[in-house]
Short mmCIF file of C-alpha atoms (C1' of nucleotides) in Angstrom, two decimals:
data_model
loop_
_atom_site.label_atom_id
_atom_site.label_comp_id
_atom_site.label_asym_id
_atom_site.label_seq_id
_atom_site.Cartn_x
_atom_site.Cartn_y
_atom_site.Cartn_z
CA UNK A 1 199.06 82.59 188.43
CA UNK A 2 200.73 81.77 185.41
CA UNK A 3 202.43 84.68 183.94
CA UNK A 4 200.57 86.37 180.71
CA UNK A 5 202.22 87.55 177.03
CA UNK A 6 205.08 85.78 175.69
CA UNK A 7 207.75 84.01 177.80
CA UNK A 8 211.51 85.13 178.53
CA UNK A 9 213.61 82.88 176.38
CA UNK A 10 216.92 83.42 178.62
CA UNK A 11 218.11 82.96 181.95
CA UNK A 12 217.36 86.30 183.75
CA UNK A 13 219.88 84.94 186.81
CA UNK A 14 222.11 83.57 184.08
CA UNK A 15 222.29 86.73 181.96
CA UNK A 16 222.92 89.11 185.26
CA UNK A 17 225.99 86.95 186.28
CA UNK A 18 227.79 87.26 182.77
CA UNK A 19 226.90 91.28 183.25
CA UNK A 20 228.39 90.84 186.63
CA UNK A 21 231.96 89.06 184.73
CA UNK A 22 231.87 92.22 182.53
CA UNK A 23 231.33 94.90 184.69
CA UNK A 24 234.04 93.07 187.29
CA UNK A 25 236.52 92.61 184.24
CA UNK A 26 236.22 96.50 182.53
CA UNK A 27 234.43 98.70 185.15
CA UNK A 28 231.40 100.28 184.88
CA UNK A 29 232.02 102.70 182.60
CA UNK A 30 234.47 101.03 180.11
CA UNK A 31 231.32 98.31 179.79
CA UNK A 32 229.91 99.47 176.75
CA UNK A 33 226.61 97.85 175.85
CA UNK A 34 227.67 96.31 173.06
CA UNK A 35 229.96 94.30 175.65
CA UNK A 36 226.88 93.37 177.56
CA UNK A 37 224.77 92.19 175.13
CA UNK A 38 227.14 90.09 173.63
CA UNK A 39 228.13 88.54 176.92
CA UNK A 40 224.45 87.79 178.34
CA UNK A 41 223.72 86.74 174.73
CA UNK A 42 220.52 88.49 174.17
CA UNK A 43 219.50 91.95 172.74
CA UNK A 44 219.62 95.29 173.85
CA UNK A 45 215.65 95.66 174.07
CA UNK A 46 215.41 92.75 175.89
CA UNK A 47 218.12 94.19 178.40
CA UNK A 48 215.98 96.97 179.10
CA UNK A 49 212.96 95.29 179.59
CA UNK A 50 214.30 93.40 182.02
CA UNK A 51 216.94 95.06 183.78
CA UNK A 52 215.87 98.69 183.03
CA UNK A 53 218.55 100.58 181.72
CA UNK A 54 222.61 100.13 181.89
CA UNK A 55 222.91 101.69 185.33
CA UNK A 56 220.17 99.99 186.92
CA UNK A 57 221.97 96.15 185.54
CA UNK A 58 225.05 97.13 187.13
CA UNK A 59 223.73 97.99 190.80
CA UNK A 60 222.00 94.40 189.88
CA UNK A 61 225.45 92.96 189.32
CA UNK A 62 227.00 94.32 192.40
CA UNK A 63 224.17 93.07 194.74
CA UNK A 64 224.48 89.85 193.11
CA UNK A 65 228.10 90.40 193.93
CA UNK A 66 227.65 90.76 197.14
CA UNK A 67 225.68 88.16 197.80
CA UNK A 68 228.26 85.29 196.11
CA UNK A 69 231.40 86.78 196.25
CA UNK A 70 231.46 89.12 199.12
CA UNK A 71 229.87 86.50 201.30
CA UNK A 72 232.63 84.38 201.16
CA UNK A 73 235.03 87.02 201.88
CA UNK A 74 232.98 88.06 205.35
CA UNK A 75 232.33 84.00 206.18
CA UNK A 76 235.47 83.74 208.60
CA UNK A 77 234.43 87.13 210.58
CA UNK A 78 231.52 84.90 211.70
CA UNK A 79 232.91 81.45 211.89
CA UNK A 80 236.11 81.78 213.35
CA UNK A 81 236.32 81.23 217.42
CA UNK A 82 239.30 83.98 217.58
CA UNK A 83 238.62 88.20 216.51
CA UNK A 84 242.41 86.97 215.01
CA UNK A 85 242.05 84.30 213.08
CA UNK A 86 238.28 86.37 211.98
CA UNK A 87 240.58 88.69 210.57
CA UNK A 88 243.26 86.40 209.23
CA UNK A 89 240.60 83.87 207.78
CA UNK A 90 238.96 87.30 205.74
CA UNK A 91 242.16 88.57 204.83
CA UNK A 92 243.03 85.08 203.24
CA UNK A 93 239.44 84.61 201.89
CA UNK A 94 240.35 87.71 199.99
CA UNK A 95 243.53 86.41 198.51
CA UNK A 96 241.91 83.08 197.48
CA UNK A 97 238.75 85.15 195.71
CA UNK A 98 240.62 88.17 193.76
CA UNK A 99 243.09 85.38 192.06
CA UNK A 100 240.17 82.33 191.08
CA UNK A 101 241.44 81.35 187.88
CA UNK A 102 239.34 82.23 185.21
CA UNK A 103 237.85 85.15 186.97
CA UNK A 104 238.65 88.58 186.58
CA UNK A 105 241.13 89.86 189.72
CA UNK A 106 240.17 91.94 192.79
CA UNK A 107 237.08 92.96 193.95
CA UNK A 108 234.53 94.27 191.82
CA UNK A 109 232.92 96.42 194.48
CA UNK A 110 236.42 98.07 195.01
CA UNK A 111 237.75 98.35 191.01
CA UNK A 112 234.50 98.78 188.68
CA UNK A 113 234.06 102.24 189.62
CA UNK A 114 236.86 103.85 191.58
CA UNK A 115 236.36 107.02 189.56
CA UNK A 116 232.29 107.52 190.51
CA UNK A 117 232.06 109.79 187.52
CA UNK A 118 229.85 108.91 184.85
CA UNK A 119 227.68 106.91 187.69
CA UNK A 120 224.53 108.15 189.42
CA UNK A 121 224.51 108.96 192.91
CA UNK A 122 222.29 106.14 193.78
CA UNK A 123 224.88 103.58 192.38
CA UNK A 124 227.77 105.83 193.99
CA UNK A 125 226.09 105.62 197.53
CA UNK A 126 225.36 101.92 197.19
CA UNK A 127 229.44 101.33 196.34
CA UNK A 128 230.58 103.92 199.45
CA UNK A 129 227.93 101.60 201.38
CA UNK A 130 229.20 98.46 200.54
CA UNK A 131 232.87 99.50 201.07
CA UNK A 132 232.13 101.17 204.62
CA UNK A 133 230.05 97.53 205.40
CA UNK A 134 232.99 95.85 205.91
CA UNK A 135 234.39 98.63 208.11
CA UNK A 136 231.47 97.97 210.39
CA UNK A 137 231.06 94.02 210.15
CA UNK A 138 234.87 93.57 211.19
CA UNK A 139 234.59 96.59 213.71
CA UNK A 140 231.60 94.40 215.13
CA UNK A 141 233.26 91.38 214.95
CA UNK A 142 236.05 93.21 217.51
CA UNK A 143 233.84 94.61 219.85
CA UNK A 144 232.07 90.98 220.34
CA UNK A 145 235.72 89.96 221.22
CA UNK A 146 236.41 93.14 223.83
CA UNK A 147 232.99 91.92 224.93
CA UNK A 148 234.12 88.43 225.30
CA UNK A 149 237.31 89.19 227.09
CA UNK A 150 239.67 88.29 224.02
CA UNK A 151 240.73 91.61 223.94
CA UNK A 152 241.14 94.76 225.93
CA UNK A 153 237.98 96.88 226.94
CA UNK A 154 240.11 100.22 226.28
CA UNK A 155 240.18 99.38 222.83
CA UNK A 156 239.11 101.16 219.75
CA UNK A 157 237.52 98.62 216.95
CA UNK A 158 237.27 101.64 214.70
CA UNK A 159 240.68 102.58 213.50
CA UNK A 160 242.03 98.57 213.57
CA UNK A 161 238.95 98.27 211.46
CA UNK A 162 239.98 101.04 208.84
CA UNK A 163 243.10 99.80 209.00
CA UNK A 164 242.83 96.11 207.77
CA UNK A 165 240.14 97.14 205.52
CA UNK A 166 242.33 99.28 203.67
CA UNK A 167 245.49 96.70 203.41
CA UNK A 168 242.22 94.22 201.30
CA UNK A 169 241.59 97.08 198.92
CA UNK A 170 245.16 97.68 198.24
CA UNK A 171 244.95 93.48 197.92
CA UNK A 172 242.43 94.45 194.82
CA UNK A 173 244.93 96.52 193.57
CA UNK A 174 247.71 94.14 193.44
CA UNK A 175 245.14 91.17 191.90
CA UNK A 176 244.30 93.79 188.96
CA UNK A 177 248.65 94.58 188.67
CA UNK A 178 248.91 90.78 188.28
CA UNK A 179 249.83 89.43 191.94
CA UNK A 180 249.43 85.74 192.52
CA UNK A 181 247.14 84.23 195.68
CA UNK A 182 250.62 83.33 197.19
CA UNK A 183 252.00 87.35 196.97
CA UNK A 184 248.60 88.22 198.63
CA UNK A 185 248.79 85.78 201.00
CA UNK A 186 252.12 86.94 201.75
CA UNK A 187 250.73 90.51 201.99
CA UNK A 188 247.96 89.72 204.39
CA UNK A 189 250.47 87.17 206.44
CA UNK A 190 252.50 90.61 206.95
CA UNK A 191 249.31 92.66 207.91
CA UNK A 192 248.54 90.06 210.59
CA UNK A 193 252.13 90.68 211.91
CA UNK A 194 250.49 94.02 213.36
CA UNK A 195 248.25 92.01 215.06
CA UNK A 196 249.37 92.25 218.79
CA UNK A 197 250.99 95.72 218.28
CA UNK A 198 247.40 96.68 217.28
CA UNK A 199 245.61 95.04 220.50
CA UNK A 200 248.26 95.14 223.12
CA UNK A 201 246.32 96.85 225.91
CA UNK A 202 248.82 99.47 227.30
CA UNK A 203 248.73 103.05 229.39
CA UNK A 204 245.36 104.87 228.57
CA UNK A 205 245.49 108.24 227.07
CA UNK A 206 249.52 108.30 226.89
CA UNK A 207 250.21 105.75 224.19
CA UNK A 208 247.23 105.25 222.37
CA UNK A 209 247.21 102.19 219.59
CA UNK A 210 245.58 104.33 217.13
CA UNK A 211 244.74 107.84 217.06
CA UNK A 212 241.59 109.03 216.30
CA UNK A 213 238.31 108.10 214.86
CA UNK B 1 267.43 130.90 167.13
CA UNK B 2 264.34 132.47 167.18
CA UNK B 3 261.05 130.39 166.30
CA UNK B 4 259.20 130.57 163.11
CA UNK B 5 255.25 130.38 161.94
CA UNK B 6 252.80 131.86 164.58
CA UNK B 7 253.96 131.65 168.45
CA UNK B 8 252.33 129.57 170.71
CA UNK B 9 249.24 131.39 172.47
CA UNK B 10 249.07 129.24 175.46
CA UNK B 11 251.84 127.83 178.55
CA UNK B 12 252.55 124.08 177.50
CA UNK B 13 253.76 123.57 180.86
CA UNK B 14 250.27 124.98 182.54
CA UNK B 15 247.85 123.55 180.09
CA UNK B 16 249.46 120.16 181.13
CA UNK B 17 249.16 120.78 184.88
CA UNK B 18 245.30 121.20 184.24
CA UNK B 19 245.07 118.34 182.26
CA UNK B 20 246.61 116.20 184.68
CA UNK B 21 243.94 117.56 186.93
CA UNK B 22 241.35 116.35 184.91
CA UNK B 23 243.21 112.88 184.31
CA UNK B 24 243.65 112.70 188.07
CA UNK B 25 240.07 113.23 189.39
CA UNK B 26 237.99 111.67 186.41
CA UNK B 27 240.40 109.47 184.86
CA UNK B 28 241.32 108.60 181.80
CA UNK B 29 238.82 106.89 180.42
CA UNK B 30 236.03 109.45 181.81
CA UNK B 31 238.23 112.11 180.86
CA UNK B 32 236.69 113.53 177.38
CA UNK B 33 237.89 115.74 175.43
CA UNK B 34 235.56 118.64 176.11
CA UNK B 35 236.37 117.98 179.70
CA UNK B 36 240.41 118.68 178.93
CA UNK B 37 240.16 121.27 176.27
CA UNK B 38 237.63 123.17 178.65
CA UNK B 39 239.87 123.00 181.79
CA UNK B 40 243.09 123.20 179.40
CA UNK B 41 241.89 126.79 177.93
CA UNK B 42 242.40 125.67 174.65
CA UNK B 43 240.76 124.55 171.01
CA UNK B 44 241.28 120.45 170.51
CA UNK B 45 243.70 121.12 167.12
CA UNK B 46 246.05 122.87 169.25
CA UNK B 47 245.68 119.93 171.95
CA UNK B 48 247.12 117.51 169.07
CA UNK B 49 249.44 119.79 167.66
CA UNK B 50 251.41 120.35 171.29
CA UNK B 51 250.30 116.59 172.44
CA UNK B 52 249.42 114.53 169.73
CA UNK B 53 246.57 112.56 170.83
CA UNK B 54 244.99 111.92 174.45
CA UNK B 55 246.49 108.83 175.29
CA UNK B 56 250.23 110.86 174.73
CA UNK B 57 248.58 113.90 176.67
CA UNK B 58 247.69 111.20 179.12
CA UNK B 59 251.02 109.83 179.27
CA UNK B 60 252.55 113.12 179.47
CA UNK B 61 250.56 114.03 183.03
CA UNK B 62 251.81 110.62 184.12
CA UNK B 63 255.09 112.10 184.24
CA UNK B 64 254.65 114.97 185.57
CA UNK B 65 252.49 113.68 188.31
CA UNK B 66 255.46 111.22 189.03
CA UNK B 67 258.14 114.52 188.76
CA UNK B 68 255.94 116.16 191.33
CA UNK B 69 253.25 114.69 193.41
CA UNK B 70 255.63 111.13 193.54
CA UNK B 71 258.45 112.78 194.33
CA UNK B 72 256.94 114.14 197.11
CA UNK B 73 255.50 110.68 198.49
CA UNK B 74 259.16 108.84 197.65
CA UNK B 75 261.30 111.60 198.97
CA UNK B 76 261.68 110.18 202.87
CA UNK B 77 262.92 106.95 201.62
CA UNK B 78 266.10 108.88 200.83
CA UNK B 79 265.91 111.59 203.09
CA UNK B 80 265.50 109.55 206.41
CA UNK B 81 268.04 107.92 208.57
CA UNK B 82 266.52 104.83 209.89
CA UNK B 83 264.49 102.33 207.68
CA UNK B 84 261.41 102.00 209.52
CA UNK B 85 261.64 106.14 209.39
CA UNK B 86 261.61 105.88 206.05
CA UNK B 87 258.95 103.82 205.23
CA UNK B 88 256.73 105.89 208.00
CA UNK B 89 257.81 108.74 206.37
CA UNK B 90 256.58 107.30 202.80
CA UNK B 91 253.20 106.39 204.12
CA UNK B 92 252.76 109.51 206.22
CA UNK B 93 253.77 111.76 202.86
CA UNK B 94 251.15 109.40 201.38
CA UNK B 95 248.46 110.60 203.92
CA UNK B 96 248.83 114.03 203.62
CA UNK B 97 249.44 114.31 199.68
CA UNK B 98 246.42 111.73 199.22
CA UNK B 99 244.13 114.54 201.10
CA UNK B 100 245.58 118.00 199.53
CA UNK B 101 242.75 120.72 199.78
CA UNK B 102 241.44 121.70 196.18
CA UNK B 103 243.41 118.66 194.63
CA UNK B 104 241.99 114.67 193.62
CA UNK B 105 242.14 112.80 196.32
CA UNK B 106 244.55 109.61 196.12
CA UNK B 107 247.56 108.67 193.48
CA UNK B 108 246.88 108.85 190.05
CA UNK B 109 248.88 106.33 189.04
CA UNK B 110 247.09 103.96 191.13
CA UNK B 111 243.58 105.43 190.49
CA UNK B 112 243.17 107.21 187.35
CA UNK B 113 242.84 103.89 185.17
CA UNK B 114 242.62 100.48 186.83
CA UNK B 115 240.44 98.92 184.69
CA UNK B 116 243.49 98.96 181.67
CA UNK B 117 240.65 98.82 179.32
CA UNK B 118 240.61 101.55 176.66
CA UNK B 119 244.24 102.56 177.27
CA UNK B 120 247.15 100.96 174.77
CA UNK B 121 249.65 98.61 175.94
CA UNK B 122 252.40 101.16 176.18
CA UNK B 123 250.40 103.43 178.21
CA UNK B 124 249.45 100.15 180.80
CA UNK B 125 253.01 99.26 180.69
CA UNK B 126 254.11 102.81 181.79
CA UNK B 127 251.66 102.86 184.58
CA UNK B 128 252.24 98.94 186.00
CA UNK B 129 256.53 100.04 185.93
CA UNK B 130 255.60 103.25 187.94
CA UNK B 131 253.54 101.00 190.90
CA UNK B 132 255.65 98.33 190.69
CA UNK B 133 259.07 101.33 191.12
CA UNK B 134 257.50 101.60 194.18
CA UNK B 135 258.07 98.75 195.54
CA UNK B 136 261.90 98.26 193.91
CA UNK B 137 262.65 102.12 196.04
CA UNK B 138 261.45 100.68 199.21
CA UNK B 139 263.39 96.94 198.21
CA UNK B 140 266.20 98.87 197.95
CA UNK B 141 265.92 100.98 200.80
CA UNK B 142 265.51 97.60 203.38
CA UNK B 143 268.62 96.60 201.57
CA UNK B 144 270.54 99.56 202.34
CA UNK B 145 269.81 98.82 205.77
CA UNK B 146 270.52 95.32 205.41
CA UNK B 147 274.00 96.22 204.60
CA UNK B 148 274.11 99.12 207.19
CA UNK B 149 273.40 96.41 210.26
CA UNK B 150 270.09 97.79 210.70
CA UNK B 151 268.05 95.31 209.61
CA UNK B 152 269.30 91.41 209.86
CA UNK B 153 271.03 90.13 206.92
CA UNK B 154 268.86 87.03 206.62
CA UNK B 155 265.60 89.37 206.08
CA UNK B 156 263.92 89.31 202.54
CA UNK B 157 263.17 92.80 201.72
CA UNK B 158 260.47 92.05 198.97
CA UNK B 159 257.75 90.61 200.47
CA UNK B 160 258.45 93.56 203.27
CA UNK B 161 258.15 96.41 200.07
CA UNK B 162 255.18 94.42 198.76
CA UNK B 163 253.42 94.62 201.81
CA UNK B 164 253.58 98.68 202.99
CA UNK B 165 252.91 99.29 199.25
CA UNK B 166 249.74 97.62 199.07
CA UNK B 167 248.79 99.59 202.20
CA UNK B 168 249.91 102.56 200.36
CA UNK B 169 247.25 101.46 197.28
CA UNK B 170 244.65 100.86 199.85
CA UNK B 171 244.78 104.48 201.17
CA UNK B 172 244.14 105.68 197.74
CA UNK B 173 240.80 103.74 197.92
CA UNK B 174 240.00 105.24 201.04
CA UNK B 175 241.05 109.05 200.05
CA UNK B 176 238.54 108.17 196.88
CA UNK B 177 236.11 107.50 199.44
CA UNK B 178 236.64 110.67 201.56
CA UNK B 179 238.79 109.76 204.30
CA UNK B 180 240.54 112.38 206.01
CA UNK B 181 244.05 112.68 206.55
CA UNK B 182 243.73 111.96 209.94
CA UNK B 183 242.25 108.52 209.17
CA UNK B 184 244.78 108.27 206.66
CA UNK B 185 247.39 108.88 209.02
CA UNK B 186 246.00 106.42 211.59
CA UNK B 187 245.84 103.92 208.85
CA UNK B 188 249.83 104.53 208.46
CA UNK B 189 250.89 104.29 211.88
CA UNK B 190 248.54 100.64 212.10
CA UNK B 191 250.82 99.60 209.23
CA UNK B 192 254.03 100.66 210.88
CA UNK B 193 252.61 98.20 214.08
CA UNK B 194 253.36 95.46 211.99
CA UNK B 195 257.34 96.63 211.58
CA UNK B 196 259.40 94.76 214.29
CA UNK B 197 257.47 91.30 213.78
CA UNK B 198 258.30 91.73 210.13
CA UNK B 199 261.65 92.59 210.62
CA UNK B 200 262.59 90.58 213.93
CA UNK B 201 265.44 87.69 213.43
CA UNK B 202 263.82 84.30 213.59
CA UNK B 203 265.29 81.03 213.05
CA UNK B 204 265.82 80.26 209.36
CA UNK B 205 263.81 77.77 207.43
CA UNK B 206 261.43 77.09 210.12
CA UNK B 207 259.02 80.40 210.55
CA UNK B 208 259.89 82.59 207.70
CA UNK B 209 258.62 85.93 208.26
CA UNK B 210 256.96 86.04 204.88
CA UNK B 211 256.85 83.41 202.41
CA UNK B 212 257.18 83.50 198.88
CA UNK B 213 258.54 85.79 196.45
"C1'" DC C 1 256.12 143.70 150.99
"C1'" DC C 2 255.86 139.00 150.06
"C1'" DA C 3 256.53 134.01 150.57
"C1'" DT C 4 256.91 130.62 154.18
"C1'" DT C 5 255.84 128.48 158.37
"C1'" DT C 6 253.22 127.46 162.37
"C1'" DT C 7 249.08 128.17 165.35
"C1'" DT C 8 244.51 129.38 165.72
"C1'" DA C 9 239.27 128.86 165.58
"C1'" DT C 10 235.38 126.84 163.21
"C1'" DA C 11 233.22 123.12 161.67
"C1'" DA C 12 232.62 118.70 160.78
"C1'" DC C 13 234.17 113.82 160.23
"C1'" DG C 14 233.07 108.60 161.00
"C1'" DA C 15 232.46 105.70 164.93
"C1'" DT C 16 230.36 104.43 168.92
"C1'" DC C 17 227.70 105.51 172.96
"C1'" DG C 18 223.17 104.33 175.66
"C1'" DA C 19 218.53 103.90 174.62
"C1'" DT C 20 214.04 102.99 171.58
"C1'" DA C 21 210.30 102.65 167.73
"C1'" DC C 22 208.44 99.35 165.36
"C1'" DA C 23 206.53 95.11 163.66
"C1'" DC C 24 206.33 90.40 164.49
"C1'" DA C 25 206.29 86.17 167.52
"C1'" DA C 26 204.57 83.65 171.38
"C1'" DT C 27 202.09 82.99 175.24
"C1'" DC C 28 197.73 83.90 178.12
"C1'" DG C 29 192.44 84.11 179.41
"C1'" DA C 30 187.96 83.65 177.62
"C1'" DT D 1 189.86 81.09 167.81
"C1'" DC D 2 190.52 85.62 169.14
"C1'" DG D 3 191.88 89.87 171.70
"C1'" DA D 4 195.22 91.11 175.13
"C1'" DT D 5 199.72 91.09 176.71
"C1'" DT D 6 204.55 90.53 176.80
"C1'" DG D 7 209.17 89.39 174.65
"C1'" DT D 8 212.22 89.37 170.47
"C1'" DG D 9 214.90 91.03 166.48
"C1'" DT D 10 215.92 94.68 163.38
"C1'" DA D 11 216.96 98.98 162.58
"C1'" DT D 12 217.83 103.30 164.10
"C1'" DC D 13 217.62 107.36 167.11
"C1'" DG D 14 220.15 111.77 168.88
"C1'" DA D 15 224.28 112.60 171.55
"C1'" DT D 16 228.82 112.32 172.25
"C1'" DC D 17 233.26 110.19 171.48
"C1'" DG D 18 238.27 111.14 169.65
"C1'" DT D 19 240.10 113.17 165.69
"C1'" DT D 20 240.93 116.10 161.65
"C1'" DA D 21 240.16 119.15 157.22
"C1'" DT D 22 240.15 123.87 156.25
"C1'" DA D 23 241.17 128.56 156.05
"C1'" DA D 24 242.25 132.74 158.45
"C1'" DA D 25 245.78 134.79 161.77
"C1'" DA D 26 250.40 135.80 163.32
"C1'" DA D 27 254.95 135.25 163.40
"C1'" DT D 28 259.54 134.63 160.51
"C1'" DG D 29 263.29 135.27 156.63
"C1'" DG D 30 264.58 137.62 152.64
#
DNA sequence: CCATTTTTATAACGATCGATACACAATCGA
DNA sequence: TCGATTGTGTATCGATCGTTATAAAAATGG
């Protein structure tokens, strides 16, 4: 079972989150690999021989983004009792993770490659992907509370979805302009304030909460 | 009066449009030259001589996207009478500028380089005043109302400006992503739910509507 | 017409990009 | 110990990056 030819003498995992802090801090394309090698602390050959090629480390960094990061930034939409405090507990997740100290700000799946030029289309689907994720996990996470009674069956999870979604990527924005956990956590305070505006139940097809899907 | 040495063969004015094109859908640090001389109609020494180097040419779009496009988007914070018109207006002009057939999708000062790697410190500067103008136009616009009995005078118009911005950023994500303007629009008018709790009177010093500064 | 000035097109500069050829080192099974 | 296999370090590949040297072209003033 034992593996044949010479051993690895790094850390694959080890290497692949140091790629991850590079591609987070300059963006995919601004990562040179001259960057990357220096940061994982190995050589380019042995970069491709175990990663593949440039492109191929970076959709490696994102899903190990994803699985670290992201997943504490989803947590509350499954452990909170309330679809509100879901919401309010991943909108504050999200102001604690894109200002760690030490780390670079925002959300890597949102900032390393807002411009999907110079990237593949695999890598470009797997960022839409990711991105339209959380549309659908906190769109889920509403219908389980029209389901439950919390809110109002004539509801559309869709556009309240889109709509809180969007106020965490402009978060990612503000982290990278230089916006401190406490400005984001005043920004996502004021996103909650649409809260009941958003889920009042009120006259079908005269007044709808949000237009259209 | 008249000019000497050989006249200009090209439109200054119309080769900078198209680079700003390129700047705005690429970005700047995907932008090469090839891609601007191509779209510019022009040889690269006549690019310095009328520019002087890419980053100024950069710059230079910057401007004129703010004397044009911006304008555009910061226009109904002057124009309207009310202040929640005004900021509706802002993020509706945001919506359908963000989504104008045949042009980049989103703001270009937001988008075009968020990673500030690769781009000098005056150029980063230049871009991090423009955002952050933003959110001084709409300050001073809640102040104006302030002082017009519109809006009650113990209200803190900053964290107010911070927040509608960020959901302005946001909806340059999701135009980069392909949403509509429809979405874009519904995304707006979920932002503008969150207007009279962030501008209702409460008791001071014990439920502020938003926190810090 | 000629000297001067500025722009033009061609061609190429050094630097850096992502990616590899090559020879050697280190492990395996037999 | 030896052939097979795999990883490592060096050195470099062709392509492309932003930028510029050079000389011809096109205007001016005198």
């Amino acid at each position: 079972m034992a593996e044949r030819g010479r051993p690895r003498s790094f850390d694959r995992q080890a290497a692949l989150e140091r790629a991850m802090d590079v591609f987070w801090e300059r963006g995919y394309q601004a990562a040179a690999m001259s960057d990357l090698t220096e940061a994982m602390g190995i050589n380019s050959p042995s970069l491709y021989a175990a990663f593949g090629s440039k492109e191929e480390l970076y959709r490696a960094a994102i899903h190990h983004f994803a699985a670290t990061e992201s997943d504490d930034i989803l947590a509350p939409l499954q452990s909170e009792p309330t679809a509100r405090a879901a919401i309010e507990g991943y909108l504050m997740a999200s102001a604690r993770i894109f200002t760690r100290p030490g780390r670079p700000p925002g959300c890597m799946v949102v900032l390393s490659a807002v411009n999907a030029v110079g990237v593949g289309d695999e890598t470009s689907r797997l960022l839409r992907e990711m991105r339209a994720g959380s549309v659908t996990m906190i769109e889920e996470r509403l219908q389980r509370a029209i389901a439950e009674g919390e809110l109002p069956a004539a509801l559309d999870p869709h556009p309240i979805a889109g709509y809180y979604v969007t106020v965490q990527q402009g978060m990612s924005i503000q982290a990278r302009d230089g916006a401190s956990r406490q400005t984001l956590e005043t920004i996502a305070q004021g996103a909650m304030a649409a809260w009941d505006g958003l889920t009042r139940p009120r006259a079908v097809a005269r007044e709808p909460a949000l237009m259209p899907r």
